[in-house]
Amino acid sequence: MDARIVEFAEVLRQNGVRVSTSEVQDALRATAEVGLEDRALFRSVLRTTLVKRELDVETFRRAFDFFFSGAACTFEAIDKSLAKQLEEEGYLEGDLLKMVIYQMNLLAPEMSPLAQAILAGDRARLAQIFRQASLQLDLGQLESPLQTGFFTRRMLAGAGMERARSDLKSMEDELKARGLHAEGVEIVSRHVAAAMRKIEEAARAEVKRQSEARIRRRTDTVTEKPLHLLTQAEVDQMEAAVRTLAEKLKSRMIRKQRSHRRGSLHAQRTLRRNMPWDGIPMVPVFRTRRPERPELVVLCDVSDSVRNASRMMLLFMHTLQSLFVRVRSFVFVSDVGEVTQFFKDLDVSEAIDAATAGRTVSMSSNSNYGRALADFTRDHLGSITRRTTVMIIGDGRNNYNASNAWALKDLKRKARRVLWICPEDRGNWGIGDSEMLTYEKHCTQAVVVTSVSDLARIAEQLVPV
């Protein structure tokens, strides 16, 4: 296992992760202590000892998933070199067999690494090549077994399949030019084709395995499951989890606010308080700083595509409303409607139902962020101050309408902060009718929240200290 960890560290280095020799030694000592029985603990130990920067965590995750998945076993069908197969089959023998083996050995150094590994039947080398190819893919985007074919082709391309195919075809042509009879060329060609099929099947099996593993991990709990995939029963569970998260965060933030209220030293009150015991020991008295609670304005897309995300964020922010001096809520699809009164008159859950049910805006129109932003800015920009945090919740898919990014720019100019909560992965921003890349430029911060777990990770960034 020590050799595997050393090799794993080298793979991380090859993919831009800074790993020192001393860190590898720390990893070896730590993994020797925890053993291999608990995979999660083993993974945690490696991450702790080998990864220093947050930006390297994703590379580590992808490398670990492939490297310690038994990838070499994926290529177990390739267990012999091409020369060994030809020798055992017996169709080529004597000087002819020697010539074929000699030519393969002569040509191999000029071939691609994948072609060399296929000729040698080197499973460990094949696993290493495909580990490297896997790291170039974001297999975290695998959301369905239906994507297996697409990611298999990308993995094969990353491993150099086309170059290997070309090299092996050139080898066949060279053998023919050297005098190998047609039947012999056919035998070699058949073995090469069989090896290539095994490689393709192995790559497909590995992508399928990773797809199934990721889908299982993603759907193990409601907090990890993408919001748009939640059933109605799971939406209820999600809301309970969000309430719990919000209450815990509220308690923590209130404690922080209290600790920040201490102002400067109040000299007169300090002297007066310490007079009875002549100031030994001296007990300082500080001025109380007036807590600065900002205002919150929530602008929320309630169209079908993001409804669960909107429900979650409305619930989260209104559970935390005591941290703000005032909370105003607006919803939109194309038109904008204010729903603040619902949250004053109704229970939070009932208010969210009313806000997302189309009682203030038409639900039959297509999303039009440009129009909604322009209308909101026209009607409400005057109420935005340097104490206002504007939070926009939506995927930024504008159905190819005008983006009206100027409206967002005006909001940012007047507000304390403009936050955008997007329930769509960053890799999809700017694709199709998405205007997120444009809108992001005019936000203080734009974050991805696709699950309750995502919300938990960035929750403290959304509320005032």
GROMACS .gro file of C-alpha atoms in nm:
model
  465
    1MET     CA    1   0.000   0.000   0.000
    2ASP     CA    2   0.292   0.236   0.064
    3ALA     CA    3   0.388   0.214  -0.304
    4ARG     CA    4   0.029   0.294  -0.404
    5ILE     CA    5   0.021   0.604  -0.185
    6VAL     CA    6   0.354   0.724  -0.327
    7GLU     CA    7   0.216   0.671  -0.679
    8PHE     CA    8  -0.106   0.851  -0.582
    9ALA     CA    9   0.097   1.149  -0.460
   10GLU     CA   10   0.277   1.157  -0.794
   11VAL     CA   11  -0.057   1.156  -0.979
   12LEU     CA   12  -0.166   1.455  -0.769
   13ARG     CA   13   0.157   1.637  -0.857
   14GLN     CA   14   0.107   1.568  -1.227
   15ASN     CA   15  -0.232   1.736  -1.199
   16GLY     CA   16  -0.112   2.053  -1.032
   17VAL     CA   17  -0.142   1.964  -0.663
   18ARG     CA   18   0.163   2.064  -0.457
   19VAL     CA   19   0.269   1.761  -0.252
   20SER     CA   20   0.601   1.762  -0.068
   21THR     CA   21   0.807   1.458   0.033
   22SER     CA   22   0.740   1.525   0.401
   23GLU     CA   23   0.365   1.529   0.333
   24VAL     CA   24   0.390   1.191   0.161
   25GLN     CA   25   0.573   1.059   0.466
   26ASP     CA   26   0.298   1.200   0.689
   27ALA     CA   27   0.041   1.025   0.471
   28LEU     CA   28   0.225   0.693   0.497
   29ARG     CA   29   0.244   0.715   0.876
   30ALA     CA   30  -0.118   0.826   0.914
   31THR     CA   31  -0.264   0.559   0.684
   32ALA     CA   32  -0.059   0.293   0.862
   33GLU     CA   33  -0.237   0.398   1.182
   34VAL     CA   34  -0.593   0.400   1.047
   35GLY     CA   35  -0.568   0.105   0.808
   36LEU     CA   36  -0.791   0.034   0.508
   37GLU     CA   37  -1.109  -0.097   0.669
   38ASP     CA   38  -1.285   0.241   0.683
   39ARG     CA   39  -1.267   0.390   0.332
   40ALA     CA   40  -1.408   0.728   0.442
   41LEU     CA   41  -1.150   0.759   0.719
   42PHE     CA   42  -0.869   0.650   0.484
   43ARG     CA   43  -0.978   0.913   0.232
   44SER     CA   44  -1.003   1.181   0.501
   45VAL     CA   45  -0.651   1.103   0.624
   46LEU     CA   46  -0.506   1.131   0.272
   47ARG     CA   47  -0.686   1.459   0.209
   48THR     CA   48  -0.566   1.603   0.540
   49THR     CA   49  -0.203   1.508   0.482
   50LEU     CA   50  -0.171   1.571   0.108
   51VAL     CA   51  -0.401   1.866   0.027
   52LYS     CA   52  -0.327   2.216   0.156
   53ARG     CA   53  -0.530   2.439  -0.077
   54GLU     CA   54  -0.908   2.444  -0.110
   55LEU     CA   55  -0.879   2.476  -0.488
   56ASP     CA   56  -0.708   2.132  -0.499
   57VAL     CA   57  -0.989   1.947  -0.319
   58GLU     CA   58  -1.183   1.870  -0.638
   59THR     CA   59  -0.871   1.730  -0.809
   60PHE     CA   60  -0.803   1.516  -0.502
   61ARG     CA   61  -1.161   1.386  -0.501
   62ARG     CA   62  -1.153   1.281  -0.866
   63ALA     CA   63  -0.808   1.125  -0.832
   64PHE     CA   64  -0.901   0.931  -0.519
   65ASP     CA   65  -1.227   0.799  -0.665
   66PHE     CA   66  -1.048   0.655  -0.965
   67PHE     CA   67  -0.713   0.560  -0.813
   68PHE     CA   68  -0.856   0.362  -0.522
   69SER     CA   69  -1.149   0.213  -0.710
   70GLY     CA   70  -0.965  -0.102  -0.816
   71ALA     CA   71  -0.924   0.041  -1.164
   72ALA     CA   72  -0.663  -0.219  -1.255
   73CYS     CA   73  -0.930  -0.485  -1.205
   74THR     CA   74  -1.131  -0.311  -1.476
   75PHE     CA   75  -0.867  -0.428  -1.724
   76GLU     CA   76  -0.844  -0.785  -1.596
   77ALA     CA   77  -0.957  -0.918  -1.937
   78ILE     CA   78  -0.625  -0.792  -2.078
   79ASP     CA   79  -0.389  -1.034  -1.913
   80LYS     CA   80  -0.135  -1.125  -2.182
   81SER     CA   81   0.090  -0.947  -2.426
   82LEU     CA   82   0.006  -0.970  -2.796
   83ALA     CA   83   0.327  -1.167  -2.855
   84LYS     CA   84   0.228  -1.420  -2.588
   85GLN     CA   85  -0.118  -1.462  -2.738
   86LEU     CA   86   0.026  -1.523  -3.087
   87GLU     CA   87   0.275  -1.773  -2.947
   88GLU     CA   88   0.011  -1.968  -2.754
   89GLU     CA   89  -0.236  -1.971  -3.043
   90GLY     CA   90   0.018  -2.143  -3.264
   91TYR     CA   91  -0.092  -2.001  -3.599
   92LEU     CA   92   0.241  -1.822  -3.629
   93GLU     CA   93   0.557  -2.010  -3.542
   94GLY     CA   94   0.926  -2.037  -3.614
   95ASP     CA   95   1.100  -1.757  -3.800
   96LEU     CA   96   0.769  -1.594  -3.890
   97LEU     CA   97   0.669  -1.558  -3.525
   98LYS     CA   98   1.016  -1.429  -3.436
   99MET     CA   99   0.993  -1.170  -3.715
  100VAL     CA  100   0.652  -1.050  -3.593
  101ILE     CA  101   0.771  -1.020  -3.232
  102TYR     CA  102   1.093  -0.848  -3.342
  103GLN     CA  103   0.901  -0.591  -3.549
  104MET     CA  104   0.654  -0.524  -3.267
  105ASN     CA  105   0.940  -0.465  -3.023
  106LEU     CA  106   1.116  -0.246  -3.280
  107LEU     CA  107   0.808  -0.031  -3.344
  108ALA     CA  108   0.677  -0.011  -2.986
  109PRO     CA  109   0.904   0.274  -2.861
  110GLU     CA  110   0.762   0.503  -3.131
  111MET     CA  111   0.403   0.424  -3.035
  112SER     CA  112   0.175   0.606  -2.793
  113PRO     CA  113   0.174   0.496  -2.427
  114LEU     CA  114  -0.169   0.337  -2.471
  115ALA     CA  115  -0.060   0.136  -2.776
  116GLN     CA  116   0.251   0.017  -2.589
  117ALA     CA  117   0.041  -0.092  -2.290
  118ILE     CA  118  -0.198  -0.282  -2.518
  119LEU     CA  119   0.088  -0.465  -2.691
  120ALA     CA  120   0.245  -0.552  -2.355
  121GLY     CA  121  -0.085  -0.650  -2.190
  122ASP     CA  122   0.020  -0.424  -1.901
  123ARG     CA  123  -0.290  -0.384  -1.684
  124ALA     CA  124  -0.119  -0.158  -1.429
  125ARG     CA  125  -0.003   0.077  -1.705
  126LEU     CA  126  -0.350   0.078  -1.862
  127ALA     CA  127  -0.504   0.164  -1.525
  128GLN     CA  128  -0.256   0.449  -1.484
  129ILE     CA  129  -0.331   0.589  -1.831
  130PHE     CA  130  -0.704   0.581  -1.765
  131ARG     CA  131  -0.660   0.736  -1.422
  132GLN     CA  132  -0.492   1.030  -1.593
  133ALA     CA  133  -0.771   1.049  -1.851
  134SER     CA  134  -1.032   1.037  -1.575
  135LEU     CA  135  -0.876   1.336  -1.402
  136GLN     CA  136  -0.932   1.545  -1.714
  137LEU     CA  137  -1.305   1.475  -1.697
  138ASP     CA  138  -1.548   1.618  -1.447
  139LEU     CA  139  -1.725   1.292  -1.373
  140GLY     CA  140  -1.913   1.479  -1.102
  141GLN     CA  141  -2.140   1.595  -1.387
  142LEU     CA  142  -2.260   1.236  -1.433
  143GLU     CA  143  -2.627   1.258  -1.342
  144SER     CA  144  -2.769   0.962  -1.531
  145PRO     CA  145  -2.657   0.623  -1.668
  146LEU     CA  146  -2.774   0.759  -2.005
  147GLN     CA  147  -2.459   0.975  -2.011
  148THR     CA  148  -2.230   0.671  -1.995
  149GLY     CA  149  -2.166   0.662  -2.371
  150PHE     CA  150  -2.074   1.030  -2.391
  151PHE     CA  151  -1.829   1.015  -2.099
  152THR     CA  152  -1.684   0.685  -2.223
  153ARG     CA  153  -1.595   0.846  -2.556
  154ARG     CA  154  -1.438   1.141  -2.376
  155MET     CA  155  -1.236   0.913  -2.149
  156LEU     CA  156  -1.111   0.707  -2.445
  157ALA     CA  157  -1.015   1.026  -2.627
  158GLY     CA  158  -0.828   1.150  -2.320
  159ALA     CA  159  -0.641   0.819  -2.296
  160GLY     CA  160  -0.525   0.854  -2.658
  161MET     CA  161  -0.742   0.588  -2.821
  162GLU     CA  162  -0.729   0.736  -3.171
  163ARG     CA  163  -0.349   0.764  -3.166
  164ALA     CA  164  -0.322   0.405  -3.037
  165ARG     CA  165  -0.555   0.282  -3.309
  166SER     CA  166  -0.345   0.459  -3.573
  167ASP     CA  167  -0.017   0.324  -3.430
  168LEU     CA  168  -0.142  -0.034  -3.425
  169LYS     CA  169  -0.277  -0.005  -3.780
  170SER     CA  170   0.064   0.124  -3.891
  171MET     CA  171   0.222  -0.177  -3.722
  172GLU     CA  172  -0.002  -0.412  -3.921
  173ASP     CA  173   0.094  -0.233  -4.244
  174GLU     CA  174   0.464  -0.261  -4.154
  175LEU     CA  175   0.430  -0.635  -4.087
  176LYS     CA  176   0.266  -0.678  -4.425
  177ALA     CA  177   0.544  -0.479  -4.592
  178ARG     CA  178   0.802  -0.702  -4.418
  179GLY     CA  179   0.659  -1.011  -4.583
  180LEU     CA  180   0.400  -1.142  -4.338
  181HIS     CA  181   0.141  -1.333  -4.540
  182ALA     CA  182  -0.221  -1.216  -4.556
  183GLU     CA  183  -0.341  -1.482  -4.312
  184GLY     CA  184  -0.076  -1.376  -4.060
  185VAL     CA  185  -0.172  -1.010  -4.094
  186GLU     CA  186  -0.535  -1.111  -4.040
  187ILE     CA  187  -0.442  -1.299  -3.722
  188VAL     CA  188  -0.251  -1.000  -3.583
  189SER     CA  189  -0.533  -0.764  -3.686
  190ARG     CA  190  -0.791  -0.985  -3.513
  191HIS     CA  191  -0.597  -0.984  -3.187
  192VAL     CA  192  -0.544  -0.608  -3.203
  193ALA     CA  193  -0.916  -0.549  -3.267
  194ALA     CA  194  -1.007  -0.777  -2.975
  195ALA     CA  195  -0.772  -0.585  -2.745
  196MET     CA  196  -0.923  -0.254  -2.854
  197ARG     CA  197  -1.275  -0.383  -2.783
  198LYS     CA  198  -1.166  -0.491  -2.435
  199ILE     CA  199  -1.025  -0.144  -2.373
  200GLU     CA  200  -1.351   0.020  -2.483
  201GLU     CA  201  -1.557  -0.219  -2.269
  202ALA     CA  202  -1.332  -0.156  -1.970
  203ALA     CA  203  -1.364   0.222  -2.010
  204ARG     CA  204  -1.742   0.192  -2.036
  205ALA     CA  205  -1.753  -0.030  -1.727
  206GLU     CA  206  -1.546   0.221  -1.530
  207VAL     CA  207  -1.761   0.518  -1.632
  208LYS     CA  208  -2.076   0.320  -1.550
  209ARG     CA  209  -1.935   0.224  -1.210
  210GLN     CA  210  -1.849   0.583  -1.129
  211SER     CA  211  -2.188   0.702  -1.254
  212GLU     CA  212  -2.374   0.458  -1.030
  213ALA     CA  213  -2.150   0.540  -0.734
  214ARG     CA  214  -2.207   0.913  -0.773
  215ILE     CA  215  -2.582   0.881  -0.816
  216ARG     CA  216  -2.600   0.664  -0.504
  217ARG     CA  217  -2.395   0.915  -0.307
  218ARG     CA  218  -2.599   1.205  -0.437
  219THR     CA  219  -2.933   1.049  -0.348
  220ASP     CA  220  -2.840   0.885  -0.018
  221THR     CA  221  -2.993   1.173   0.178
  222VAL     CA  222  -3.232   1.454   0.105
  223THR     CA  223  -2.964   1.708   0.197
  224GLU     CA  224  -2.737   1.582  -0.083
  225LYS     CA  225  -3.005   1.530  -0.348
  226PRO     CA  226  -3.040   1.798  -0.620
  227LEU     CA  227  -3.338   2.020  -0.541
  228HIS     CA  228  -3.505   1.972  -0.878
  229LEU     CA  229  -3.518   1.593  -0.820
  230LEU     CA  230  -3.698   1.608  -0.484
  231THR     CA  231  -4.038   1.440  -0.452
  232GLN     CA  232  -4.314   1.611  -0.253
  233ALA     CA  233  -4.236   1.397   0.052
  234GLU     CA  234  -3.870   1.488   0.019
  235VAL     CA  235  -3.958   1.858  -0.011
  236ASP     CA  236  -4.117   1.832   0.335
  237GLN     CA  237  -3.801   1.667   0.470
  238MET     CA  238  -3.590   1.933   0.299
  239GLU     CA  239  -3.787   2.213   0.464
  240ALA     CA  240  -3.743   2.053   0.807
  241ALA     CA  241  -3.368   2.028   0.747
  242VAL     CA  242  -3.351   2.391   0.633
  243ARG     CA  243  -3.540   2.510   0.942
  244THR     CA  244  -3.294   2.326   1.165
  245LEU     CA  245  -2.998   2.473   0.976
  246ALA     CA  246  -3.141   2.825   0.992
  247GLU     CA  247  -3.216   2.808   1.365
  248LYS     CA  248  -2.864   2.686   1.444
  249LEU     CA  249  -2.713   2.956   1.226
  250LYS     CA  250  -2.934   3.224   1.382
  251SER     CA  251  -2.817   3.133   1.732
  252ARG     CA  252  -2.455   3.141   1.621
  253MET     CA  253  -2.489   3.473   1.441
  254ILE     CA  254  -2.668   3.635   1.737
  255ARG     CA  255  -2.376   3.538   1.959
  256LYS     CA  256  -2.136   3.691   1.706
  257GLN     CA  257  -2.338   4.012   1.692
  258ARG     CA  258  -2.329   4.039   2.071
  259SER     CA  259  -1.953   3.998   2.077
  260HIS     CA  260  -1.920   4.275   1.818
  261ARG     CA  261  -2.119   4.525   2.025
  262ARG     CA  262  -1.826   4.614   2.250
  263GLY     CA  263  -1.719   4.967   2.167
  264SER     CA  264  -1.435   5.187   2.288
  265LEU     CA  265  -1.327   5.224   2.650
  266HIS     CA  266  -1.559   5.450   2.856
  267ALA     CA  267  -1.308   5.628   3.084
  268GLN     CA  268  -1.556   5.801   3.320
  269ARG     CA  269  -1.767   5.491   3.383
  270THR     CA  270  -1.452   5.281   3.428
  271LEU     CA  271  -1.321   5.516   3.699
  272ARG     CA  272  -1.660   5.538   3.870
  273ARG     CA  273  -1.709   5.163   3.874
  274ASN     CA  274  -1.359   5.091   4.014
  275MET     CA  275  -1.364   5.355   4.291
  276PRO     CA  276  -1.500   5.122   4.566
  277TRP     CA  277  -1.190   4.899   4.547
  278ASP     CA  278  -0.938   5.161   4.431
  279GLY     CA  279  -0.908   5.001   4.089
  280ILE     CA  280  -0.724   4.688   4.203
  281PRO     CA  281  -0.793   4.492   3.997
  282MET     CA  282  -0.908   4.735   3.730
  283VAL     CA  283  -1.235   4.635   3.562
  284PRO     CA  284  -1.276   4.822   3.232
  285VAL     CA  285  -1.615   4.946   3.113
  286PHE     CA  286  -1.674   4.975   2.739
  287ARG     CA  287  -1.924   5.173   2.541
  288THR     CA  288  -2.199   4.965   2.384
  289ARG     CA  289  -2.189   4.981   2.007
  290ARG     CA  290  -2.531   5.006   1.849
  291PRO     CA  291  -2.590   4.689   1.648
  292GLU     CA  292  -2.608   4.752   1.277
  293ARG     CA  293  -2.877   4.529   1.134
  294PRO     CA  294  -2.909   4.560   0.758
  295GLU     CA  295  -3.224   4.544   0.551
  296LEU     CA  296  -3.292   4.247   0.324
  297VAL     CA  297  -3.471   4.246  -0.010
  298VAL     CA  298  -3.536   3.905  -0.167
  299LEU     CA  299  -3.618   3.880  -0.539
  300CYS     CA  300  -3.712   3.523  -0.621
  301ASP     CA  301  -3.789   3.336  -0.944
  302VAL     CA  302  -4.089   3.109  -0.879
  303SER     CA  303  -4.111   2.940  -1.219
  304ASP     CA  304  -4.139   2.560  -1.221
  305SER     CA  305  -3.773   2.496  -1.304
  306VAL     CA  306  -3.644   2.650  -0.980
  307ARG     CA  307  -3.945   2.627  -0.749
  308ASN     CA  308  -3.788   2.394  -0.492
  309ALA     CA  309  -3.479   2.612  -0.469
  310SER     CA  310  -3.698   2.920  -0.425
  311ARG     CA  311  -3.899   2.754  -0.148
  312MET     CA  312  -3.580   2.654   0.031
  313MET     CA  313  -3.421   2.999   0.015
  314LEU     CA  314  -3.740   3.184   0.115
  315LEU     CA  315  -3.779   2.953   0.414
  316PHE     CA  316  -3.413   2.993   0.509
  317MET     CA  317  -3.405   3.371   0.489
  318HIS     CA  318  -3.738   3.430   0.665
  319THR     CA  319  -3.636   3.200   0.950
  320LEU     CA  320  -3.338   3.434   0.989
  321GLN     CA  321  -3.538   3.757   0.954
  322SER     CA  322  -3.471   3.863   1.316
  323LEU     CA  323  -3.110   3.927   1.206
  324PHE     CA  324  -3.237   4.203   0.973
  325VAL     CA  325  -3.413   4.526   1.060
  326ARG     CA  326  -3.658   4.469   0.775
  327VAL     CA  327  -3.722   4.198   0.515
  328ARG     CA  328  -3.911   4.260   0.191
  329SER     CA  329  -3.986   3.975  -0.049
  330PHE     CA  330  -4.067   3.985  -0.419
  331VAL     CA  331  -4.138   3.703  -0.663
  332PHE     CA  332  -4.132   3.698  -1.041
  333VAL     CA  333  -4.161   3.488  -1.353
  334SER     CA  334  -4.182   3.775  -1.595
  335ASP     CA  335  -4.379   4.030  -1.392
  336VAL     CA  336  -4.272   4.120  -1.037
  337GLY     CA  337  -4.503   4.097  -0.737
  338GLU     CA  338  -4.442   4.179  -0.369
  339VAL     CA  339  -4.526   3.903  -0.119
  340THR     CA  340  -4.397   4.068   0.201
  341GLN     CA  341  -4.747   4.084   0.349
  342PHE     CA  342  -4.791   3.706   0.321
  343PHE     CA  343  -4.499   3.659   0.559
  344LYS     CA  344  -4.652   3.908   0.805
  345ASP     CA  345  -5.002   3.759   0.802
  346LEU     CA  346  -4.932   3.385   0.764
  347ASP     CA  347  -4.714   3.111   0.904
  348VAL     CA  348  -4.386   3.088   0.709
  349SER     CA  349  -4.486   2.762   0.532
  350GLU     CA  350  -4.827   2.903   0.437
  351ALA     CA  351  -4.665   3.226   0.323
  352ILE     CA  352  -4.424   3.035   0.099
  353ASP     CA  353  -4.713   2.835  -0.049
  354ALA     CA  354  -4.896   3.159  -0.125
  355ALA     CA  355  -4.584   3.330  -0.262
  356THR     CA  356  -4.504   3.047  -0.504
  357ALA     CA  357  -4.862   2.970  -0.610
  358GLY     CA  358  -4.906   3.256  -0.855
  359ARG     CA  359  -5.127   3.478  -0.638
  360THR     CA  360  -4.929   3.792  -0.724
  361VAL     CA  361  -4.771   3.707  -1.062
  362SER     CA  362  -4.873   3.504  -1.365
  363MET     CA  363  -4.723   3.154  -1.363
  364SER     CA  364  -4.811   3.084  -1.728
  365SER     CA  365  -4.550   3.312  -1.885
  366ASN     CA  366  -4.188   3.222  -1.959
  367SER     CA  367  -3.910   3.344  -1.732
  368ASN     CA  368  -3.787   3.690  -1.829
  369TYR     CA  369  -3.511   3.803  -1.596
  370GLY     CA  370  -3.436   4.112  -1.801
  371ARG     CA  371  -3.790   4.241  -1.769
  372ALA     CA  372  -3.815   4.149  -1.400
  373LEU     CA  373  -3.488   4.326  -1.313
  374ALA     CA  374  -3.581   4.634  -1.515
  375ASP     CA  375  -3.929   4.657  -1.357
  376PHE     CA  376  -3.795   4.601  -1.006
  377THR     CA  377  -3.526   4.867  -1.051
  378ARG     CA  378  -3.777   5.114  -1.194
  379ASP     CA  379  -4.025   5.068  -0.909
  380HIS     CA  380  -3.805   5.002  -0.606
  381LEU     CA  381  -3.454   5.141  -0.663
  382GLY     CA  382  -3.544   5.441  -0.448
  383SER     CA  383  -3.594   5.219  -0.142
  384ILE     CA  384  -3.250   5.056  -0.175
  385THR     CA  385  -2.988   5.205   0.059
  386ARG     CA  386  -2.635   5.131   0.175
  387ARG     CA  387  -2.791   4.917   0.449
  388THR     CA  388  -2.976   4.695   0.201
  389THR     CA  389  -2.869   4.347   0.101
  390VAL     CA  390  -3.039   4.242  -0.223
  391MET     CA  391  -3.066   3.867  -0.269
  392ILE     CA  392  -3.172   3.727  -0.607
  393ILE     CA  393  -3.269   3.360  -0.633
  394GLY     CA  394  -3.289   3.198  -0.977
  395ASP     CA  395  -3.105   3.020  -1.256
  396GLY     CA  396  -3.063   3.325  -1.481
  397ARG     CA  397  -3.222   3.150  -1.781
  398ASN     CA  398  -3.375   3.439  -1.969
  399ASN     CA  399  -3.536   3.265  -2.271
  400TYR     CA  400  -3.317   3.476  -2.504
  401ASN     CA  401  -3.476   3.804  -2.392
  402ALA     CA  402  -3.272   4.120  -2.332
  403SER     CA  403  -3.060   4.071  -2.020
  404ASN     CA  404  -3.099   4.433  -1.898
  405ALA     CA  405  -2.783   4.391  -1.692
  406TRP     CA  406  -2.782   4.769  -1.643
  407ALA     CA  407  -3.063   4.723  -1.390
  408LEU     CA  408  -2.849   4.490  -1.180
  409LYS     CA  409  -2.560   4.735  -1.209
  410ASP     CA  410  -2.783   5.013  -1.071
  411LEU     CA  411  -2.889   4.790  -0.780
  412LYS     CA  412  -2.528   4.710  -0.696
  413ARG     CA  413  -2.437   5.079  -0.706
  414LYS     CA  414  -2.695   5.164  -0.438
  415ALA     CA  415  -2.707   4.849  -0.223
  416ARG     CA  416  -2.473   4.726   0.046
  417ARG     CA  417  -2.448   4.387  -0.126
  418VAL     CA  418  -2.609   4.209  -0.421
  419LEU     CA  419  -2.606   3.831  -0.377
  420TRP     CA  420  -2.721   3.585  -0.642
  421ILE     CA  421  -2.817   3.229  -0.543
  422CYS     CA  422  -2.815   3.006  -0.852
  423PRO     CA  423  -2.955   2.650  -0.835
  424GLU     CA  424  -2.764   2.547  -1.148
  425ASP     CA  425  -2.406   2.420  -1.166
  426ARG     CA  426  -2.151   2.681  -1.270
  427GLY     CA  427  -2.047   2.468  -1.569
  428ASN     CA  428  -2.387   2.541  -1.727
  429TRP     CA  429  -2.365   2.918  -1.687
  430GLY     CA  430  -2.357   3.100  -2.018
  431ILE     CA  431  -2.482   2.797  -2.212
  432GLY     CA  432  -2.801   2.833  -2.415
  433ASP     CA  433  -3.025   3.106  -2.274
  434SER     CA  434  -2.832   3.138  -1.947
  435GLU     CA  435  -2.729   3.496  -1.865
  436MET     CA  436  -2.551   3.404  -1.541
  437LEU     CA  437  -2.204   3.499  -1.662
  438THR     CA  438  -2.336   3.843  -1.754
  439TYR     CA  439  -2.528   3.888  -1.430
  440GLU     CA  440  -2.240   3.763  -1.215
  441LYS     CA  441  -2.029   4.062  -1.323
  442HIS     CA  442  -2.275   4.297  -1.151
  443CYS     CA  443  -2.312   4.102  -0.825
  444THR     CA  444  -2.111   4.128  -0.507
  445GLN     CA  445  -2.120   3.750  -0.498
  446ALA     CA  446  -2.284   3.472  -0.700
  447VAL     CA  447  -2.296   3.122  -0.551
  448VAL     CA  448  -2.427   2.782  -0.657
  449VAL     CA  449  -2.681   2.613  -0.429
  450THR     CA  450  -2.818   2.290  -0.574
  451SER     CA  451  -2.894   2.111  -0.246
  452VAL     CA  452  -2.944   2.164   0.126
  453SER     CA  453  -2.585   2.051   0.172
  454ASP     CA  454  -2.465   2.331  -0.059
  455LEU     CA  455  -2.669   2.582   0.142
  456ALA     CA  456  -2.510   2.462   0.466
  457ARG     CA  457  -2.162   2.520   0.322
  458ILE     CA  458  -2.221   2.883   0.227
  459ALA     CA  459  -2.491   2.982   0.478
  460GLU     CA  460  -2.276   3.218   0.685
  461GLN     CA  461  -2.185   3.417   0.374
  462LEU     CA  462  -2.553   3.505   0.325
  463VAL     CA  463  -2.628   3.669   0.658
  464PRO     CA  464  -2.482   3.970   0.844
  465VAL     CA  465  -2.231   3.922   1.124
   0.00000   0.00000   0.00000
